[in-house]
Coordinates of N, CA and C in Angstrom, one line a residue:
M1 N 0.8 -1.2 0.1 CA 0.0 -0.1 0.0 C 0.9 1.3 -0.1
F2 N 1.8 1.2 0.8 CA 2.7 2.4 0.9 C 3.7 2.7 -0.3
A3 N 3.8 1.6 -1.1 CA 4.5 1.8 -2.3 C 4.0 2.8 -3.3
A4 N 2.6 3.0 -3.3 CA 1.9 4.0 -4.1 C 1.9 5.3 -3.6
C5 N 2.5 5.5 -2.4 CA 2.4 6.8 -1.8 C 3.7 7.7 -2.0
S6 N 3.7 8.9 -1.8 CA 5.0 9.6 -2.0 C 5.8 9.3 -0.8
T7 N 7.2 9.7 -0.9 CA 8.0 9.5 0.2 C 7.6 10.3 1.3
T8 N 7.0 11.5 1.2 CA 6.5 12.3 2.2 C 5.5 11.7 3.0
A9 N 4.6 11.0 2.3 CA 3.4 10.4 2.9 C 3.9 9.1 3.6
R10 N 5.0 8.4 3.1 CA 5.4 7.2 3.8 C 6.1 7.7 5.1
R11 N 6.9 8.8 5.1 CA 7.4 9.3 6.3 C 6.5 9.7 7.3
G12 N 5.5 10.4 7.0 CA 4.6 10.7 7.8 C 3.8 9.6 8.4
A13 N 3.5 8.5 7.7 CA 2.8 7.3 8.2 C 3.8 6.8 9.2
L14 N 5.0 6.6 8.9 CA 5.9 5.9 9.9 C 6.2 6.7 11.2
D15 N 6.2 8.0 11.0 CA 6.4 8.9 12.2 C 5.2 9.0 13.0
W16 N 4.0 9.1 12.4 CA 2.7 9.3 13.1 C 2.0 8.1 13.5
A17 N 2.3 7.0 12.9 CA 1.6 5.9 13.2 C 1.4 5.4 14.7
P18 N 2.6 5.5 15.4 CA 2.6 5.1 16.8 C 1.7 6.0 17.7
I19 N 1.7 7.4 17.2 CA 0.9 8.4 18.1 C -0.4 8.2 17.8
F20 N -0.8 8.0 16.5 CA -2.3 7.7 16.3 C -2.8 6.3 17.0
E21 N -1.9 5.3 16.9 CA -2.3 4.1 17.6 C -2.6 4.3 19.0
A22 N -1.7 5.1 19.7 CA -1.7 5.4 21.2 C -3.0 6.1 21.4
A23 N -3.4 7.1 20.6 CA -4.4 8.0 20.9 C -5.7 7.1 20.5
N24 N -5.7 6.3 19.6 CA -7.1 5.6 19.4 C -7.3 4.4 20.0
K25 N -6.3 3.8 20.7 CA -6.4 2.4 21.3 C -7.4 2.6 22.5
P26 N -7.5 3.7 23.3 CA -8.6 3.6 24.3 C -9.9 3.7 23.7
V27 N -10.2 4.4 22.7 CA -11.4 4.4 21.9 C -11.8 3.1 21.5
F28 N -10.9 2.4 20.8 CA -11.2 1.2 20.2 C -11.4 0.1 21.3
E29 N -10.7 0.2 22.5 CA -11.0 -0.7 23.6 C -12.4 -0.5 24.1
K30 N -12.8 0.9 24.3 CA -14.2 1.1 24.7 C -15.2 0.6 23.7
L31 N -15.0 0.8 22.4 CA -15.9 0.3 21.4 C -16.0 -1.1 21.4
Y32 N -14.9 -1.8 21.6 CA -15.1 -3.4 21.4 C -15.8 -3.9 22.8
E33 N -15.6 -3.3 23.9 CA -16.2 -3.6 25.1 C -17.7 -3.4 24.8
S34 N -18.0 -2.2 24.2 CA -19.6 -2.0 24.0 C -20.1 -3.0 23.0
V35 N -19.4 -3.6 22.1 CA -19.8 -4.6 21.2 C -20.0 -5.9 22.0
K36 N -19.0 -6.2 22.8 CA -18.9 -7.4 23.4 C -20.1 -7.5 24.5
N37 N -20.3 -6.5 25.2 CA -21.3 -6.6 26.2 C -22.8 -6.3 25.6
G38 N -23.0 -6.1 24.4 CA -24.4 -6.0 23.8 C -24.8 -4.5 23.7
T39 N -24.1 -3.6 24.2 CA -24.6 -2.2 24.2 C -25.0 -1.8 22.7
E40 N -24.0 -2.0 21.8 CA -24.1 -1.6 20.5 C -25.3 -2.2 19.8
T41 N -25.6 -3.5 20.1 CA -26.7 -4.2 19.4 C -28.1 -3.6 20.0
R42 N -28.1 -3.4 21.3 CA -29.2 -3.0 22.0 C -29.5 -1.4 21.4
K43 N -28.6 -0.6 21.4 CA -28.9 0.6 20.9 C -29.3 0.6 19.4
S44 N -28.8 -0.3 18.7 CA -29.2 -0.4 17.2 C -30.6 -0.8 17.1
L45 N -30.9 -1.9 17.9 CA -32.4 -2.4 17.9 C -33.4 -1.4 18.3
E46 N -32.9 -0.6 19.5 CA -33.8 0.5 20.0 C -34.1 1.4 19.0
F47 N -33.1 2.1 18.4 CA -33.2 3.1 17.5 C -33.8 2.7 16.2
N48 N -33.6 1.6 15.7 CA -34.1 1.1 14.4 C -35.6 0.7 14.8
G49 N -36.0 0.6 15.9 CA -37.5 0.3 16.2 C -38.5 1.5 16.3
R50 N -37.7 2.7 16.3 CA -38.6 3.9 16.5 C -39.5 4.1 15.2
K51 N -40.6 4.7 15.4 CA -41.4 5.1 14.3 C -40.8 6.2 13.4
T52 N -39.9 7.0 14.4 CA -39.3 8.0 13.4 C -37.8 7.7 13.1
Y53 N -37.6 6.4 12.9 CA -36.3 6.0 12.7 C -35.6 6.7 11.5
R54 N -36.3 6.9 10.4 CA -35.7 7.4 9.1 C -35.5 8.9 9.4
Q55 N -36.4 9.6 9.9 CA -36.2 11.0 10.2 C -34.9 11.2 11.2
D56 N -35.0 10.5 12.3 CA -33.9 10.7 13.3 C -32.6 10.3 12.6
L57 N -32.5 9.3 11.8 CA -31.3 8.9 11.2 C -30.8 9.9 10.2
E58 N -31.7 10.5 9.5 CA -31.4 11.6 8.5 C -30.9 12.8 9.2
K59 N -31.3 13.1 10.3 CA -30.9 14.2 11.2 C -29.5 14.0 11.6
E60 N -29.1 12.9 12.0 CA -27.9 12.5 12.6 C -26.8 12.6 11.4
L61 N -27.2 11.9 10.2 CA -26.4 11.9 9.1 C -26.1 13.2 8.6
K62 N -27.1 14.1 8.6 CA -26.9 15.6 8.0 C -25.9 16.2 9.0
A63 N -26.0 15.9 10.2 CA -25.1 16.7 11.1 C -23.5 16.4 10.8
I64 N -23.3 15.0 10.5 CA -22.1 14.5 10.2 C -21.6 15.0 8.7
D65 N -22.6 15.0 7.9 CA -22.4 15.4 6.5 C -21.9 17.0 6.4
E66 N -22.4 17.6 7.5 CA -22.2 19.2 7.4 C -20.9 19.6 8.2
Q67 N -20.2 18.5 8.7 CA -18.8 18.8 9.5 C -17.8 19.3 8.5
E68 N -16.9 20.1 8.9 CA -16.0 20.7 8.1 C -15.2 19.8 7.2
I69 N -14.7 18.7 7.9 CA -13.9 17.7 7.3 C -14.5 17.1 6.0
W70 N -15.9 16.7 6.2 CA -16.6 16.3 5.0 C -16.8 17.2 3.8
R71 N -17.2 18.4 4.3 CA -17.2 19.6 3.3 C -16.0 19.8 2.6
A72 N -14.9 19.9 3.3 CA -13.6 20.0 2.6 C -13.3 18.8 1.6
G73 N -13.7 17.6 2.1 CA -13.4 16.4 1.2 C -14.3 16.5 -0.1
K74 N -15.5 17.0 0.1 CA -16.3 17.2 -1.2 C -15.8 18.2 -2.1
T75 N -15.2 19.4 -1.6 CA -14.6 20.3 -2.3 C -13.3 19.8 -3.1
V76 N -12.6 19.1 -2.4 CA -11.3 18.5 -2.8 C -11.7 17.6 -4.0
R77 N -12.6 16.8 -3.7 CA -13.0 15.7 -4.9 C -13.6 16.3 -6.1
A78 N -14.2 17.4 -5.8 CA -14.8 18.2 -7.0 C -13.8 18.8 -7.9
L79 N -12.7 19.1 -7.3 CA -11.5 19.8 -8.0 C -10.7 18.7 -8.8
R80 N -10.9 17.5 -8.7 CA -10.1 16.5 -9.4 C -10.4 16.6 -10.7
P81 N -9.4 16.3 -11.6 CA -9.5 16.3 -13.1 C -10.7 15.5 -13.6
D82 N -10.8 14.2 -12.9 CA -11.7 13.2 -13.5 C -13.1 13.5 -12.8
A83 N -13.4 14.4 -12.0 CA -14.7 14.7 -11.4 C -15.7 15.1 -12.6
K84 N -16.8 14.5 -12.4 CA -17.7 15.0 -13.4 C -18.3 16.4 -13.2
R85 N -18.3 17.1 -14.4 CA -18.8 18.4 -14.1 C -20.1 18.7 -14.7
D86 N -20.9 19.5 -14.0 CA -22.2 19.9 -14.6 C -22.0 21.2 -15.5
E87 N -22.2 21.1 -16.6 CA -21.9 22.2 -17.4 C -23.2 22.6 -18.2

């Protein structure tokens, strides 16, 4: 995978990987425990069982879609030469 990346990206991945791993490890441990103890399944079943499920989901997804990182990604992808243009 790294062979396709620039040397700058490779260096960054090598330097920052341990830092990201250390920062993310507690999050993943909490997530795995939540899956293991059934919390995630319970939350999904309760949420998906609501009469307002689709509206509630749409609201949550819209909040994520409007975050700066996703807006920036859309802008960058639109600038790619192979992006389909509406002319």
